[in-house]
Amino acid sequence: METASPTLSRKAQIDQTATALFRRRGYAATSMRELAAALGIEAGSIYSHIRSKEEILHRICFRLADEFMAGWRNATADASAPVATQLRRAIESHVRVLIHHVDASAVFMHEWRHLSEPAHGEFLQLRHGYEVGFRELIARGVAAGELHTPDPAFAALTLLASLAWLPSWYRPDGKLGAEQIAERLADQLLGGLAN
Amino acid sequence: METASPTLSRKAQIDQTATALFRRRGYAATSMRELAAALGIEAGSIYSHIRSKEEILHRICFRLADEFMAGWRNATADASAPVATQLRRAIESHVRVLIHHVDASAVFMHEWRHLSEPAHGEFLQLRHGYEVGFRELIARGVAAGELHTPDPAFAALTLLASLAWLPSWYRPDGKLGAEQIAERLADQLLGGLAN
DNA sequence: TATGGTTCCTAACGTTCGTTAGCAACAATT
DNA sequence: AATTGTTGCTAACGAACGTTAGGAACCATA
């Protein structure tokens, strides 16, 4: 067996703890000494496992981006399905990822700008592609007569806004689960649009 | 006449430049030396006009909070008006403030957590009151039969999400003005709800 | 018993941070 | 002519920053 550690590898622990700290205090305002203290070790020791502070942020952001992308591809794989169905699946997938990684999601939304080039540009490109995907899906639905809205681009914006805003109000102990939130979001966002 | 300076007072210039920097780079990642360089002076010179870095952030956040609050009171002053009207007015007021102070709005949304106590708590209290106002207004509309939604609290969340997300995509040179954005937002958010 | 990977330490590096002290130039007011 | 407020400078303070070097345990495998 390889490193079948009982819990998480030290590197994974660092990522996890850093994610929580970056979320609460922000990337720039979180020092390596704070992170080390939260892990119960000294600051220098962290560098036995990582190369730099930014590497942690990079991993947090792009790992989540991968999850969002995979969910999107999965949800829209069946291009013959009704657009409303694809859209609902995409929303559900997004919410599921969001809720399964609340801290990472908040970091993903706010701290990506501290990435330096070329990671910064790559991240923006990924995010833009994701947003365009939603926008075009909605536009396709409108063109097909499945959805109705006076301004598809605007509808996409409010949808994405609701998704982006979610990690800042969602509480794991709330009464709504992932599926219910996704359902309610889809209903509300499509309710005014779908026929 | 008092300080009828041709442009802005130096203090106002500092606030303005800091707002732009805080927005682009984040509060924690913006140094006083950067701010000074953007103003064309030395770092130490800034302290002839302000007491601390956080004082600038405090002013940015609470000044905008005042504007949002004033707009809200104005929009909902006539309690006898239909809820849909009050809501539409509140949205329009919010969007107008948002667009008139795009940079400050982005700072307001993201950087408030770097305020220390008691300002941090006061800010959260103000924001919470604002959100509760929207939530209750929508709930009142539903109770009065003016609005229809399966989950008023959720509807309030998506509305606030759209408002919060706006400064991150709005471009002053875009084709939509403040009034049109507010109108479209209100239409879309209420369109699915109002009768 | 030797080896290599994982883990962590102490000590320190050079840099940058927010901020202050003390001084000087200039404007407008008294 | 004296005063006051605004504006800015240089030089520096102590603290905190991200990061590195070098060494030492420990544990598995060989």
Short mmCIF file of C-alpha atoms (C1' of nucleotides) in Angstrom, two decimals:
data_model
loop_
_atom_site.label_atom_id
_atom_site.label_comp_id
_atom_site.label_asym_id
_atom_site.label_seq_id
_atom_site.Cartn_x
_atom_site.Cartn_y
_atom_site.Cartn_z
CA MET A 1 0.00 0.00 0.00
CA GLU A 2 1.14 3.52 -0.64
CA THR A 3 0.55 6.34 1.81
CA ALA A 4 -2.66 4.97 3.26
CA SER A 5 -2.57 7.54 6.04
CA PRO A 6 -5.41 7.32 8.55
CA THR A 7 -6.74 10.79 7.71
CA LEU A 8 -5.27 13.19 5.17
CA SER A 9 -1.79 13.67 3.86
CA ARG A 10 -0.01 16.64 5.35
CA LYS A 11 -0.24 18.44 2.05
CA ALA A 12 -3.98 17.92 1.96
CA GLN A 13 -4.25 19.17 5.52
CA ILE A 14 -2.38 22.31 4.55
CA ASP A 15 -4.73 22.88 1.62
CA GLN A 16 -7.77 22.33 3.79
CA THR A 17 -6.66 24.58 6.63
CA ALA A 18 -5.47 27.26 4.22
CA THR A 19 -8.82 27.16 2.45
CA ALA A 20 -10.65 27.89 5.68
CA LEU A 21 -8.23 30.68 6.59
CA PHE A 22 -8.22 32.24 3.13
CA ARG A 23 -11.98 32.26 3.25
CA ARG A 24 -12.29 33.89 6.65
CA ARG A 25 -9.42 36.38 6.51
CA GLY A 26 -8.59 36.66 2.82
CA TYR A 27 -5.51 35.39 1.00
CA ALA A 28 -3.37 38.50 1.35
CA ALA A 29 -4.24 38.96 5.03
CA THR A 30 -3.42 35.36 5.93
CA SER A 31 0.22 34.85 6.87
CA MET A 32 2.15 31.63 6.62
CA ARG A 33 2.75 31.86 10.35
CA GLU A 34 -1.00 31.96 10.96
CA LEU A 35 -1.47 28.97 8.72
CA ALA A 36 1.32 27.13 10.50
CA ALA A 37 -0.17 27.91 13.91
CA ALA A 38 -3.54 26.57 12.78
CA LEU A 39 -1.75 23.36 11.78
CA GLY A 40 0.17 23.20 15.02
CA ILE A 41 3.59 23.48 13.37
CA GLU A 42 6.16 26.18 12.62
CA ALA A 43 6.04 28.40 9.55
CA GLY A 44 9.17 27.04 7.96
CA SER A 45 7.90 23.48 8.20
CA ILE A 46 5.17 24.17 5.66
CA TYR A 47 7.79 24.45 2.95
CA SER A 48 8.60 20.76 3.27
CA HIS A 49 5.26 20.19 1.56
CA ILE A 50 4.63 23.12 -0.73
CA ARG A 51 6.70 25.43 -2.87
CA SER A 52 4.98 28.73 -2.16
CA LYS A 53 1.93 30.37 -0.64
CA GLU A 54 0.51 31.09 -4.05
CA GLU A 55 0.79 27.44 -4.98
CA ILE A 56 -1.84 26.70 -2.35
CA LEU A 57 -4.19 29.31 -3.78
CA HIS A 58 -3.54 28.00 -7.26
CA ARG A 59 -4.49 24.50 -6.24
CA ILE A 60 -7.66 25.65 -4.45
CA CYS A 61 -8.85 27.69 -7.41
CA PHE A 62 -8.07 25.31 -10.24
CA ARG A 63 -9.18 22.20 -8.46
CA LEU A 64 -12.61 23.75 -8.00
CA ALA A 65 -12.61 25.02 -11.55
CA ASP A 66 -12.07 21.44 -12.67
CA GLU A 67 -15.04 20.30 -10.62
CA PHE A 68 -17.29 22.99 -12.04
CA MET A 69 -16.20 22.15 -15.56
CA ALA A 70 -16.68 18.43 -15.12
CA GLY A 71 -20.16 19.04 -13.72
CA TRP A 72 -21.03 21.29 -16.60
CA ARG A 73 -19.88 18.79 -19.21
CA ASN A 74 -21.84 16.07 -17.48
CA ALA A 75 -24.99 18.18 -17.26
CA THR A 76 -24.90 19.25 -20.90
CA ALA A 77 -23.57 16.01 -22.36
CA ASP A 78 -26.92 15.10 -23.85
CA ALA A 79 -27.30 17.92 -26.34
CA SER A 80 -30.59 16.50 -27.52
CA ALA A 81 -32.22 16.99 -24.15
CA PRO A 82 -34.46 20.02 -23.67
CA VAL A 83 -32.51 23.14 -22.80
CA ALA A 84 -34.52 23.60 -19.62
CA THR A 85 -33.41 20.15 -18.52
CA GLN A 86 -29.77 20.82 -19.33
CA LEU A 87 -29.94 24.13 -17.54
CA ARG A 88 -31.54 22.60 -14.49
CA ARG A 89 -28.90 19.88 -14.40
CA ALA A 90 -26.12 22.42 -14.75
CA ILE A 91 -27.51 24.47 -11.89
CA GLU A 92 -27.87 21.41 -9.73
CA SER A 93 -24.33 20.34 -10.48
CA HIS A 94 -23.00 23.79 -9.70
CA VAL A 95 -24.86 24.00 -6.41
CA ARG A 96 -23.69 20.53 -5.45
CA VAL A 97 -20.06 21.45 -5.99
CA LEU A 98 -20.61 24.76 -4.21
CA ILE A 99 -22.09 23.12 -1.14
CA HIS A 100 -19.65 20.27 -1.02
CA HIS A 101 -16.79 22.79 -0.93
CA VAL A 102 -18.21 25.88 0.70
CA ASP A 103 -14.93 27.35 1.89
CA ALA A 104 -13.12 26.59 -1.34
CA SER A 105 -16.00 28.13 -3.27
CA ALA A 106 -15.78 31.38 -1.35
CA VAL A 107 -12.04 31.48 -1.99
CA PHE A 108 -12.65 30.64 -5.63
CA MET A 109 -15.03 33.58 -5.95
CA HIS A 110 -12.96 36.24 -4.21
CA GLU A 111 -9.27 35.40 -4.07
CA TRP A 112 -8.41 34.39 -7.64
CA ARG A 113 -7.16 37.87 -8.42
CA HIS A 114 -4.13 37.28 -6.22
CA LEU A 115 -2.90 34.70 -8.68
CA SER A 116 -0.01 35.98 -10.75
CA GLU A 117 0.42 35.43 -14.45
CA PRO A 118 -0.06 33.21 -16.24
CA ALA A 119 -2.39 31.53 -13.73
CA HIS A 120 -4.43 34.70 -13.38
CA GLY A 121 -5.19 34.85 -17.07
CA GLU A 122 -5.88 31.15 -17.31
CA PHE A 123 -8.35 31.37 -14.47
CA LEU A 124 -10.23 34.24 -16.06
CA GLN A 125 -10.35 32.35 -19.32
CA LEU A 126 -11.84 29.30 -17.66
CA ARG A 127 -14.40 31.36 -15.81
CA HIS A 128 -15.34 33.27 -18.91
CA GLY A 129 -15.88 30.07 -20.82
CA TYR A 130 -18.10 28.79 -18.06
CA GLU A 131 -20.19 31.95 -18.07
CA VAL A 132 -20.46 31.94 -21.83
CA GLY A 133 -21.69 28.36 -21.62
CA PHE A 134 -24.59 29.41 -19.42
CA ARG A 135 -25.32 32.43 -21.54
CA GLU A 136 -25.42 30.47 -24.77
CA LEU A 137 -27.49 27.72 -23.25
CA ILE A 138 -30.11 30.22 -22.19
CA ALA A 139 -29.96 31.93 -25.58
CA ARG A 140 -30.43 28.58 -27.28
CA GLY A 141 -33.44 27.91 -25.10
CA VAL A 142 -34.93 31.24 -26.06
CA ALA A 143 -34.25 30.64 -29.75
CA ALA A 144 -35.89 27.25 -29.51
CA GLY A 145 -38.94 28.78 -27.88
CA GLU A 146 -38.34 26.82 -24.71
CA LEU A 147 -37.53 29.82 -22.57
CA HIS A 148 -38.90 33.33 -22.61
CA THR A 149 -37.07 36.40 -21.45
CA PRO A 150 -36.68 39.90 -22.84
CA ASP A 151 -32.93 39.80 -22.32
CA PRO A 152 -31.18 36.40 -22.30
CA ALA A 153 -27.79 37.86 -21.43
CA PHE A 154 -29.29 39.65 -18.48
CA ALA A 155 -31.05 36.51 -17.34
CA ALA A 156 -27.73 34.69 -17.46
CA LEU A 157 -26.16 37.40 -15.35
CA THR A 158 -28.72 37.17 -12.59
CA LEU A 159 -28.47 33.40 -12.61
CA LEU A 160 -24.70 33.51 -12.29
CA ALA A 161 -25.04 36.18 -9.62
CA SER A 162 -27.24 33.92 -7.54
CA LEU A 163 -24.78 31.08 -7.94
CA ALA A 164 -21.82 33.28 -7.02
CA TRP A 165 -23.59 34.71 -4.02
CA LEU A 166 -24.64 31.36 -2.63
CA PRO A 167 -21.49 30.43 -0.67
CA SER A 168 -21.71 33.65 1.30
CA TRP A 169 -25.09 32.92 2.81
CA TYR A 170 -25.27 29.12 2.77
CA ARG A 171 -24.94 27.48 6.16
CA PRO A 172 -24.42 23.70 6.33
CA ASP A 173 -26.82 23.52 9.26
CA GLY A 174 -29.57 25.33 7.38
CA LYS A 175 -32.82 23.69 6.53
CA LEU A 176 -32.14 23.49 2.82
CA GLY A 177 -30.00 20.74 1.30
CA ALA A 178 -28.09 20.92 -1.94
CA GLU A 179 -30.84 19.38 -4.03
CA GLN A 180 -33.51 21.66 -2.60
CA ILE A 181 -31.45 24.77 -3.09
CA ALA A 182 -30.67 23.79 -6.65
CA GLU A 183 -34.33 23.01 -7.29
CA ARG A 184 -35.54 26.26 -5.83
CA LEU A 185 -32.92 28.23 -7.71
CA ALA A 186 -33.78 26.56 -10.97
CA ASP A 187 -37.49 27.01 -10.35
CA GLN A 188 -37.17 30.65 -9.51
CA LEU A 189 -34.73 31.49 -12.27
CA LEU A 190 -36.60 29.50 -14.87
CA GLY A 191 -40.04 30.00 -13.39
CA GLY A 192 -40.19 33.49 -14.79
CA LEU A 193 -38.70 32.33 -18.06
CA ALA A 194 -39.76 28.81 -18.90
CA ASN A 195 -43.18 28.09 -20.23
CA MET B 1 -15.62 81.05 1.35
CA GLU B 2 -14.19 77.94 2.88
CA THR B 3 -11.97 75.49 1.03
CA ALA B 4 -13.36 76.13 -2.41
CA SER B 5 -10.53 74.13 -3.97
CA PRO B 6 -10.59 73.91 -7.76
CA THR B 7 -10.92 70.10 -7.79
CA LEU B 8 -11.00 67.87 -4.71
CA SER B 9 -9.46 68.27 -1.31
CA ARG B 10 -6.35 66.18 -0.82
CA LYS B 11 -8.23 63.97 1.61
CA ALA B 12 -10.93 63.35 -0.96
CA GLN B 13 -8.26 62.55 -3.54
CA ILE B 14 -6.77 60.02 -1.18
CA ASP B 15 -10.16 58.39 -0.64
CA GLN B 16 -10.83 58.29 -4.35
CA THR B 17 -7.47 56.86 -5.33
CA ALA B 18 -7.54 54.37 -2.48
CA THR B 19 -11.00 53.24 -3.53
CA ALA B 20 -9.77 52.41 -7.01
CA LEU B 21 -6.70 50.61 -5.65
CA PHE B 22 -8.62 48.70 -3.00
CA ARG B 23 -11.01 47.57 -5.66
CA ARG B 24 -8.39 46.36 -8.10
CA ARG B 25 -5.85 44.84 -5.71
CA GLY B 26 -7.77 44.35 -2.47
CA TYR B 27 -7.37 46.25 0.79
CA ALA B 28 -4.78 43.98 2.39
CA ALA B 29 -2.69 43.74 -0.76
CA THR B 30 -2.60 47.51 -1.30
CA SER B 31 0.29 49.21 0.48
CA MET B 32 0.44 52.80 1.60
CA ARG B 33 3.48 53.21 -0.62
CA GLU B 34 1.45 52.10 -3.63
CA LEU B 35 -1.29 54.51 -2.71
CA ALA B 36 1.23 57.30 -2.28
CA ALA B 37 2.83 56.54 -5.64
CA ALA B 38 -0.58 56.68 -7.32
CA LEU B 39 -1.04 60.11 -5.76
CA GLY B 40 2.42 61.25 -6.78
CA ILE B 41 3.63 61.80 -3.22
CA GLU B 42 5.60 59.92 -0.55
CA ALA B 43 4.06 57.36 1.80
CA GLY B 44 4.65 59.39 4.94
CA SER B 45 2.90 62.39 3.47
CA ILE B 46 -0.44 60.63 3.46
CA TYR B 47 -0.51 60.78 7.23
CA SER B 48 -0.83 64.55 7.13
CA HIS B 49 -4.39 63.90 5.98
CA ILE B 50 -5.51 60.63 7.52
CA ARG B 51 -4.96 58.80 10.76
CA SER B 52 -4.61 55.25 9.48
CA LYS B 53 -5.08 52.99 6.48
CA GLU B 54 -8.16 51.46 8.01
CA GLU B 55 -9.70 54.89 8.44
CA ILE B 56 -9.86 55.14 4.65
CA LEU B 57 -11.61 51.79 4.35
CA HIS B 58 -13.98 52.80 7.14
CA ARG B 59 -14.93 55.95 5.32
CA ILE B 60 -15.45 54.15 2.01
CA CYS B 61 -17.68 51.50 3.53
CA PHE B 62 -19.82 53.63 5.82
CA ARG B 63 -20.25 56.47 3.40
CA LEU B 64 -21.72 54.06 0.90
CA ALA B 65 -23.81 52.41 3.59
CA ASP B 66 -25.28 55.83 4.31
CA GLU B 67 -26.17 56.29 0.67
CA PHE B 68 -27.85 52.90 0.43
CA MET B 69 -29.79 53.58 3.62
CA ALA B 70 -30.90 57.01 2.51
CA GLY B 71 -32.05 55.60 -0.82
CA TRP B 72 -33.95 52.85 0.90
CA ARG B 73 -35.75 55.23 3.25
CA ASN B 74 -36.64 57.43 0.32
CA ALA B 75 -37.94 54.53 -1.75
CA THR B 76 -40.07 53.12 1.04
CA ALA B 77 -41.15 56.38 2.61
CA ASP B 78 -44.66 56.09 1.25
CA ALA B 79 -45.81 52.98 3.11
CA SER B 80 -49.22 53.23 1.53
CA ALA B 81 -47.81 52.70 -1.96
CA PRO B 82 -48.07 49.23 -3.49
CA VAL B 83 -45.27 46.93 -2.38
CA ALA B 84 -44.27 46.31 -5.98
CA THR B 85 -43.78 50.03 -6.41
CA GLN B 86 -41.76 50.38 -3.25
CA LEU B 87 -39.64 47.40 -4.24
CA ARG B 88 -39.04 48.76 -7.70
CA ARG B 89 -38.07 52.12 -6.28
CA ALA B 90 -35.69 50.48 -3.79
CA ILE B 91 -34.02 48.49 -6.54
CA GLU B 92 -33.70 51.55 -8.71
CA SER B 93 -32.18 53.51 -5.85
CA HIS B 94 -29.75 50.73 -5.07
CA VAL B 95 -28.64 50.41 -8.68
CA ARG B 96 -28.25 54.14 -8.98
CA VAL B 97 -25.94 54.27 -5.97
CA LEU B 98 -24.09 51.21 -7.21
CA ILE B 99 -23.44 52.69 -10.61
CA HIS B 100 -22.59 56.12 -9.36
CA HIS B 101 -19.89 54.62 -7.14
CA VAL B 102 -18.79 51.45 -8.92
CA ASP B 103 -15.37 51.19 -7.32
CA ALA B 104 -16.62 52.04 -3.86
CA SER B 105 -19.40 49.49 -4.29
CA ALA B 106 -16.97 46.71 -5.10
CA VAL B 107 -14.89 47.64 -2.06
CA PHE B 108 -18.06 47.80 0.00
CA MET B 109 -18.97 44.28 -1.05
CA HIS B 110 -15.61 42.59 -0.54
CA GLU B 111 -13.34 44.50 1.81
CA TRP B 112 -15.54 45.25 4.81
CA ARG B 113 -14.22 42.23 6.68
CA HIS B 114 -10.88 43.96 7.11
CA LEU B 115 -12.54 46.46 9.40
CA SER B 116 -11.67 45.86 13.03
CA GLU B 117 -14.12 46.04 15.88
CA PRO B 118 -16.33 47.79 16.58
CA ALA B 119 -16.63 48.99 12.98
CA HIS B 120 -16.78 45.43 11.69
CA GLY B 121 -19.79 44.59 13.83
CA GLU B 122 -21.50 47.87 13.07
CA PHE B 123 -21.12 47.30 9.36
CA LEU B 124 -22.60 43.81 9.55
CA GLN B 125 -25.48 45.17 11.57
CA LEU B 126 -26.24 47.84 8.98
CA ARG B 127 -26.03 45.34 6.15
CA HIS B 128 -28.23 42.88 7.93
CA GLY B 129 -30.86 45.51 8.55
CA TYR B 130 -30.79 46.41 4.88
CA GLU B 131 -31.28 42.80 3.83
CA VAL B 132 -34.04 42.26 6.34
CA GLY B 133 -35.75 45.31 4.90
CA PHE B 134 -35.85 43.76 1.44
CA ARG B 135 -36.89 40.39 2.83
CA GLU B 136 -39.77 41.85 4.81
CA LEU B 137 -40.90 44.04 1.97
CA ILE B 138 -41.17 41.02 -0.30
CA ALA B 139 -42.89 39.02 2.43
CA ARG B 140 -45.35 41.85 2.92
CA GLY B 141 -46.04 41.87 -0.79
CA VAL B 142 -46.71 38.16 -0.76
CA ALA B 143 -48.97 38.46 2.28
CA ALA B 144 -50.91 41.21 0.56
CA GLY B 145 -51.34 39.09 -2.54
CA GLU B 146 -49.32 41.53 -4.60
CA LEU B 147 -46.42 39.18 -5.20
CA HIS B 148 -46.32 35.44 -5.72
CA THR B 149 -43.40 33.21 -4.91
CA PRO B 150 -43.09 29.82 -3.23
CA ASP B 151 -40.29 31.08 -1.00
CA PRO B 152 -40.12 34.84 -0.22
CA ALA B 153 -36.87 34.54 1.70
CA PHE B 154 -35.28 32.78 -1.23
CA ALA B 155 -36.58 35.36 -3.64
CA ALA B 156 -35.02 38.06 -1.48
CA LEU B 157 -31.71 36.22 -1.56
CA THR B 158 -31.56 36.02 -5.33
CA LEU B 159 -32.52 39.65 -5.60
CA LEU B 160 -29.79 40.70 -3.20
CA ALA B 161 -27.37 38.41 -5.00
CA SER B 162 -28.05 40.14 -8.29
CA LEU B 163 -27.54 43.51 -6.66
CA ALA B 164 -24.32 42.42 -5.00
CA TRP B 165 -22.97 40.90 -8.18
CA LEU B 166 -23.69 43.94 -10.30
CA PRO B 167 -20.54 46.01 -9.64
CA SER B 168 -18.37 43.14 -10.78
CA TRP B 169 -19.76 43.02 -14.29
CA TYR B 170 -21.04 46.55 -14.85
CA ARG B 171 -18.97 48.64 -17.24
CA PRO B 172 -19.62 52.38 -17.46
CA ASP B 173 -19.25 52.20 -21.23
CA GLY B 174 -21.81 49.44 -21.57
CA LYS B 175 -25.03 49.92 -23.42
CA LEU B 176 -27.22 49.87 -20.32
CA GLY B 177 -27.67 52.91 -18.11
CA ALA B 178 -28.59 52.91 -14.45
CA GLU B 179 -32.30 53.29 -15.06
CA GLN B 180 -32.40 50.53 -17.65
CA ILE B 181 -30.46 48.12 -15.49
CA ALA B 182 -32.70 48.84 -12.54
CA GLU B 183 -35.76 48.43 -14.72
CA ARG B 184 -34.59 45.16 -16.19
CA LEU B 185 -33.58 43.84 -12.80
CA ALA B 186 -36.89 44.75 -11.27
CA ASP B 187 -38.78 43.33 -14.23
CA GLN B 188 -36.92 40.08 -14.14
CA LEU B 189 -36.96 39.66 -10.40
CA LEU B 190 -40.57 40.68 -10.08
CA GLY B 191 -41.66 39.42 -13.45
CA GLY B 192 -41.72 35.88 -12.21
CA LEU B 193 -43.35 36.97 -9.00
CA ALA B 194 -45.67 39.86 -9.53
CA ASN B 195 -49.06 39.38 -11.08
"C1'" DT C 1 21.63 -2.46 8.75
"C1'" DA C 2 21.33 0.87 5.18
"C1'" DT C 3 18.28 4.04 2.42
"C1'" DG C 4 15.06 7.25 1.17
"C1'" DG C 5 10.89 9.73 2.01
"C1'" DT C 6 8.19 12.35 5.24
"C1'" DT C 7 7.98 15.42 8.77
"C1'" DC C 8 9.40 19.18 11.69
"C1'" DC C 9 12.70 22.13 14.01
"C1'" DT C 10 15.69 26.51 14.88
"C1'" DA C 11 17.66 30.39 13.05
"C1'" DA C 12 17.96 33.53 10.00
"C1'" DC C 13 17.87 36.03 5.23
"C1'" DG C 14 16.33 40.27 2.94
"C1'" DT C 15 12.19 42.81 2.11
"C1'" DT C 16 8.20 45.21 2.93
"C1'" DC C 17 4.83 46.78 6.02
"C1'" DG C 18 2.12 50.78 8.60
"C1'" DT C 19 3.38 54.50 10.95
"C1'" DT C 20 5.91 58.46 13.32
"C1'" DA C 21 9.01 62.46 14.25
"C1'" DG C 22 10.80 66.58 12.87
"C1'" DC C 23 11.22 69.93 9.61
"C1'" DA C 24 10.10 73.06 5.69
"C1'" DA C 25 7.56 75.52 2.18
"C1'" DC C 26 3.48 77.90 0.97
"C1'" DA C 27 -1.20 79.97 1.21
"C1'" DA C 28 -4.65 82.67 3.30
"C1'" DT C 29 -6.21 85.06 7.29
"C1'" DT C 30 -5.66 88.29 11.14
"C1'" DA D 1 4.11 91.00 10.32
"C1'" DA D 2 2.42 87.11 12.79
"C1'" DT D 3 -0.46 83.08 12.68
"C1'" DT D 4 -2.62 79.11 11.20
"C1'" DG D 5 -3.76 75.31 8.18
"C1'" DT D 6 -2.43 72.59 4.34
"C1'" DT D 7 0.83 70.04 2.12
"C1'" DG D 8 4.95 67.56 1.57
"C1'" DC D 9 9.65 65.86 2.51
"C1'" DT D 10 13.51 62.65 4.57
"C1'" DA D 11 14.71 59.28 7.63
"C1'" DA D 12 13.73 55.99 10.40
"C1'" DC D 13 11.18 52.87 13.87
"C1'" DG D 14 9.77 48.07 15.15
"C1'" DA D 15 7.15 44.56 13.41
"C1'" DA D 16 5.73 41.26 10.24
"C1'" DC D 17 6.29 39.21 5.87
"C1'" DG D 18 7.53 34.91 2.58
"C1'" DT D 19 11.08 32.01 2.25
"C1'" DT D 20 15.52 29.25 2.83
"C1'" DA D 21 19.39 26.54 4.83
"C1'" DG D 22 20.81 22.90 7.47
"C1'" DG D 23 20.02 19.55 10.56
"C1'" DA D 24 17.44 15.92 13.04
"C1'" DA D 25 14.17 12.61 14.13
"C1'" DC D 26 11.00 8.90 12.50
"C1'" DC D 27 9.27 5.10 9.59
"C1'" DA D 28 8.96 2.23 5.89
"C1'" DT D 29 11.31 -0.62 2.50
"C1'" DA D 30 15.40 -3.05 0.77
#
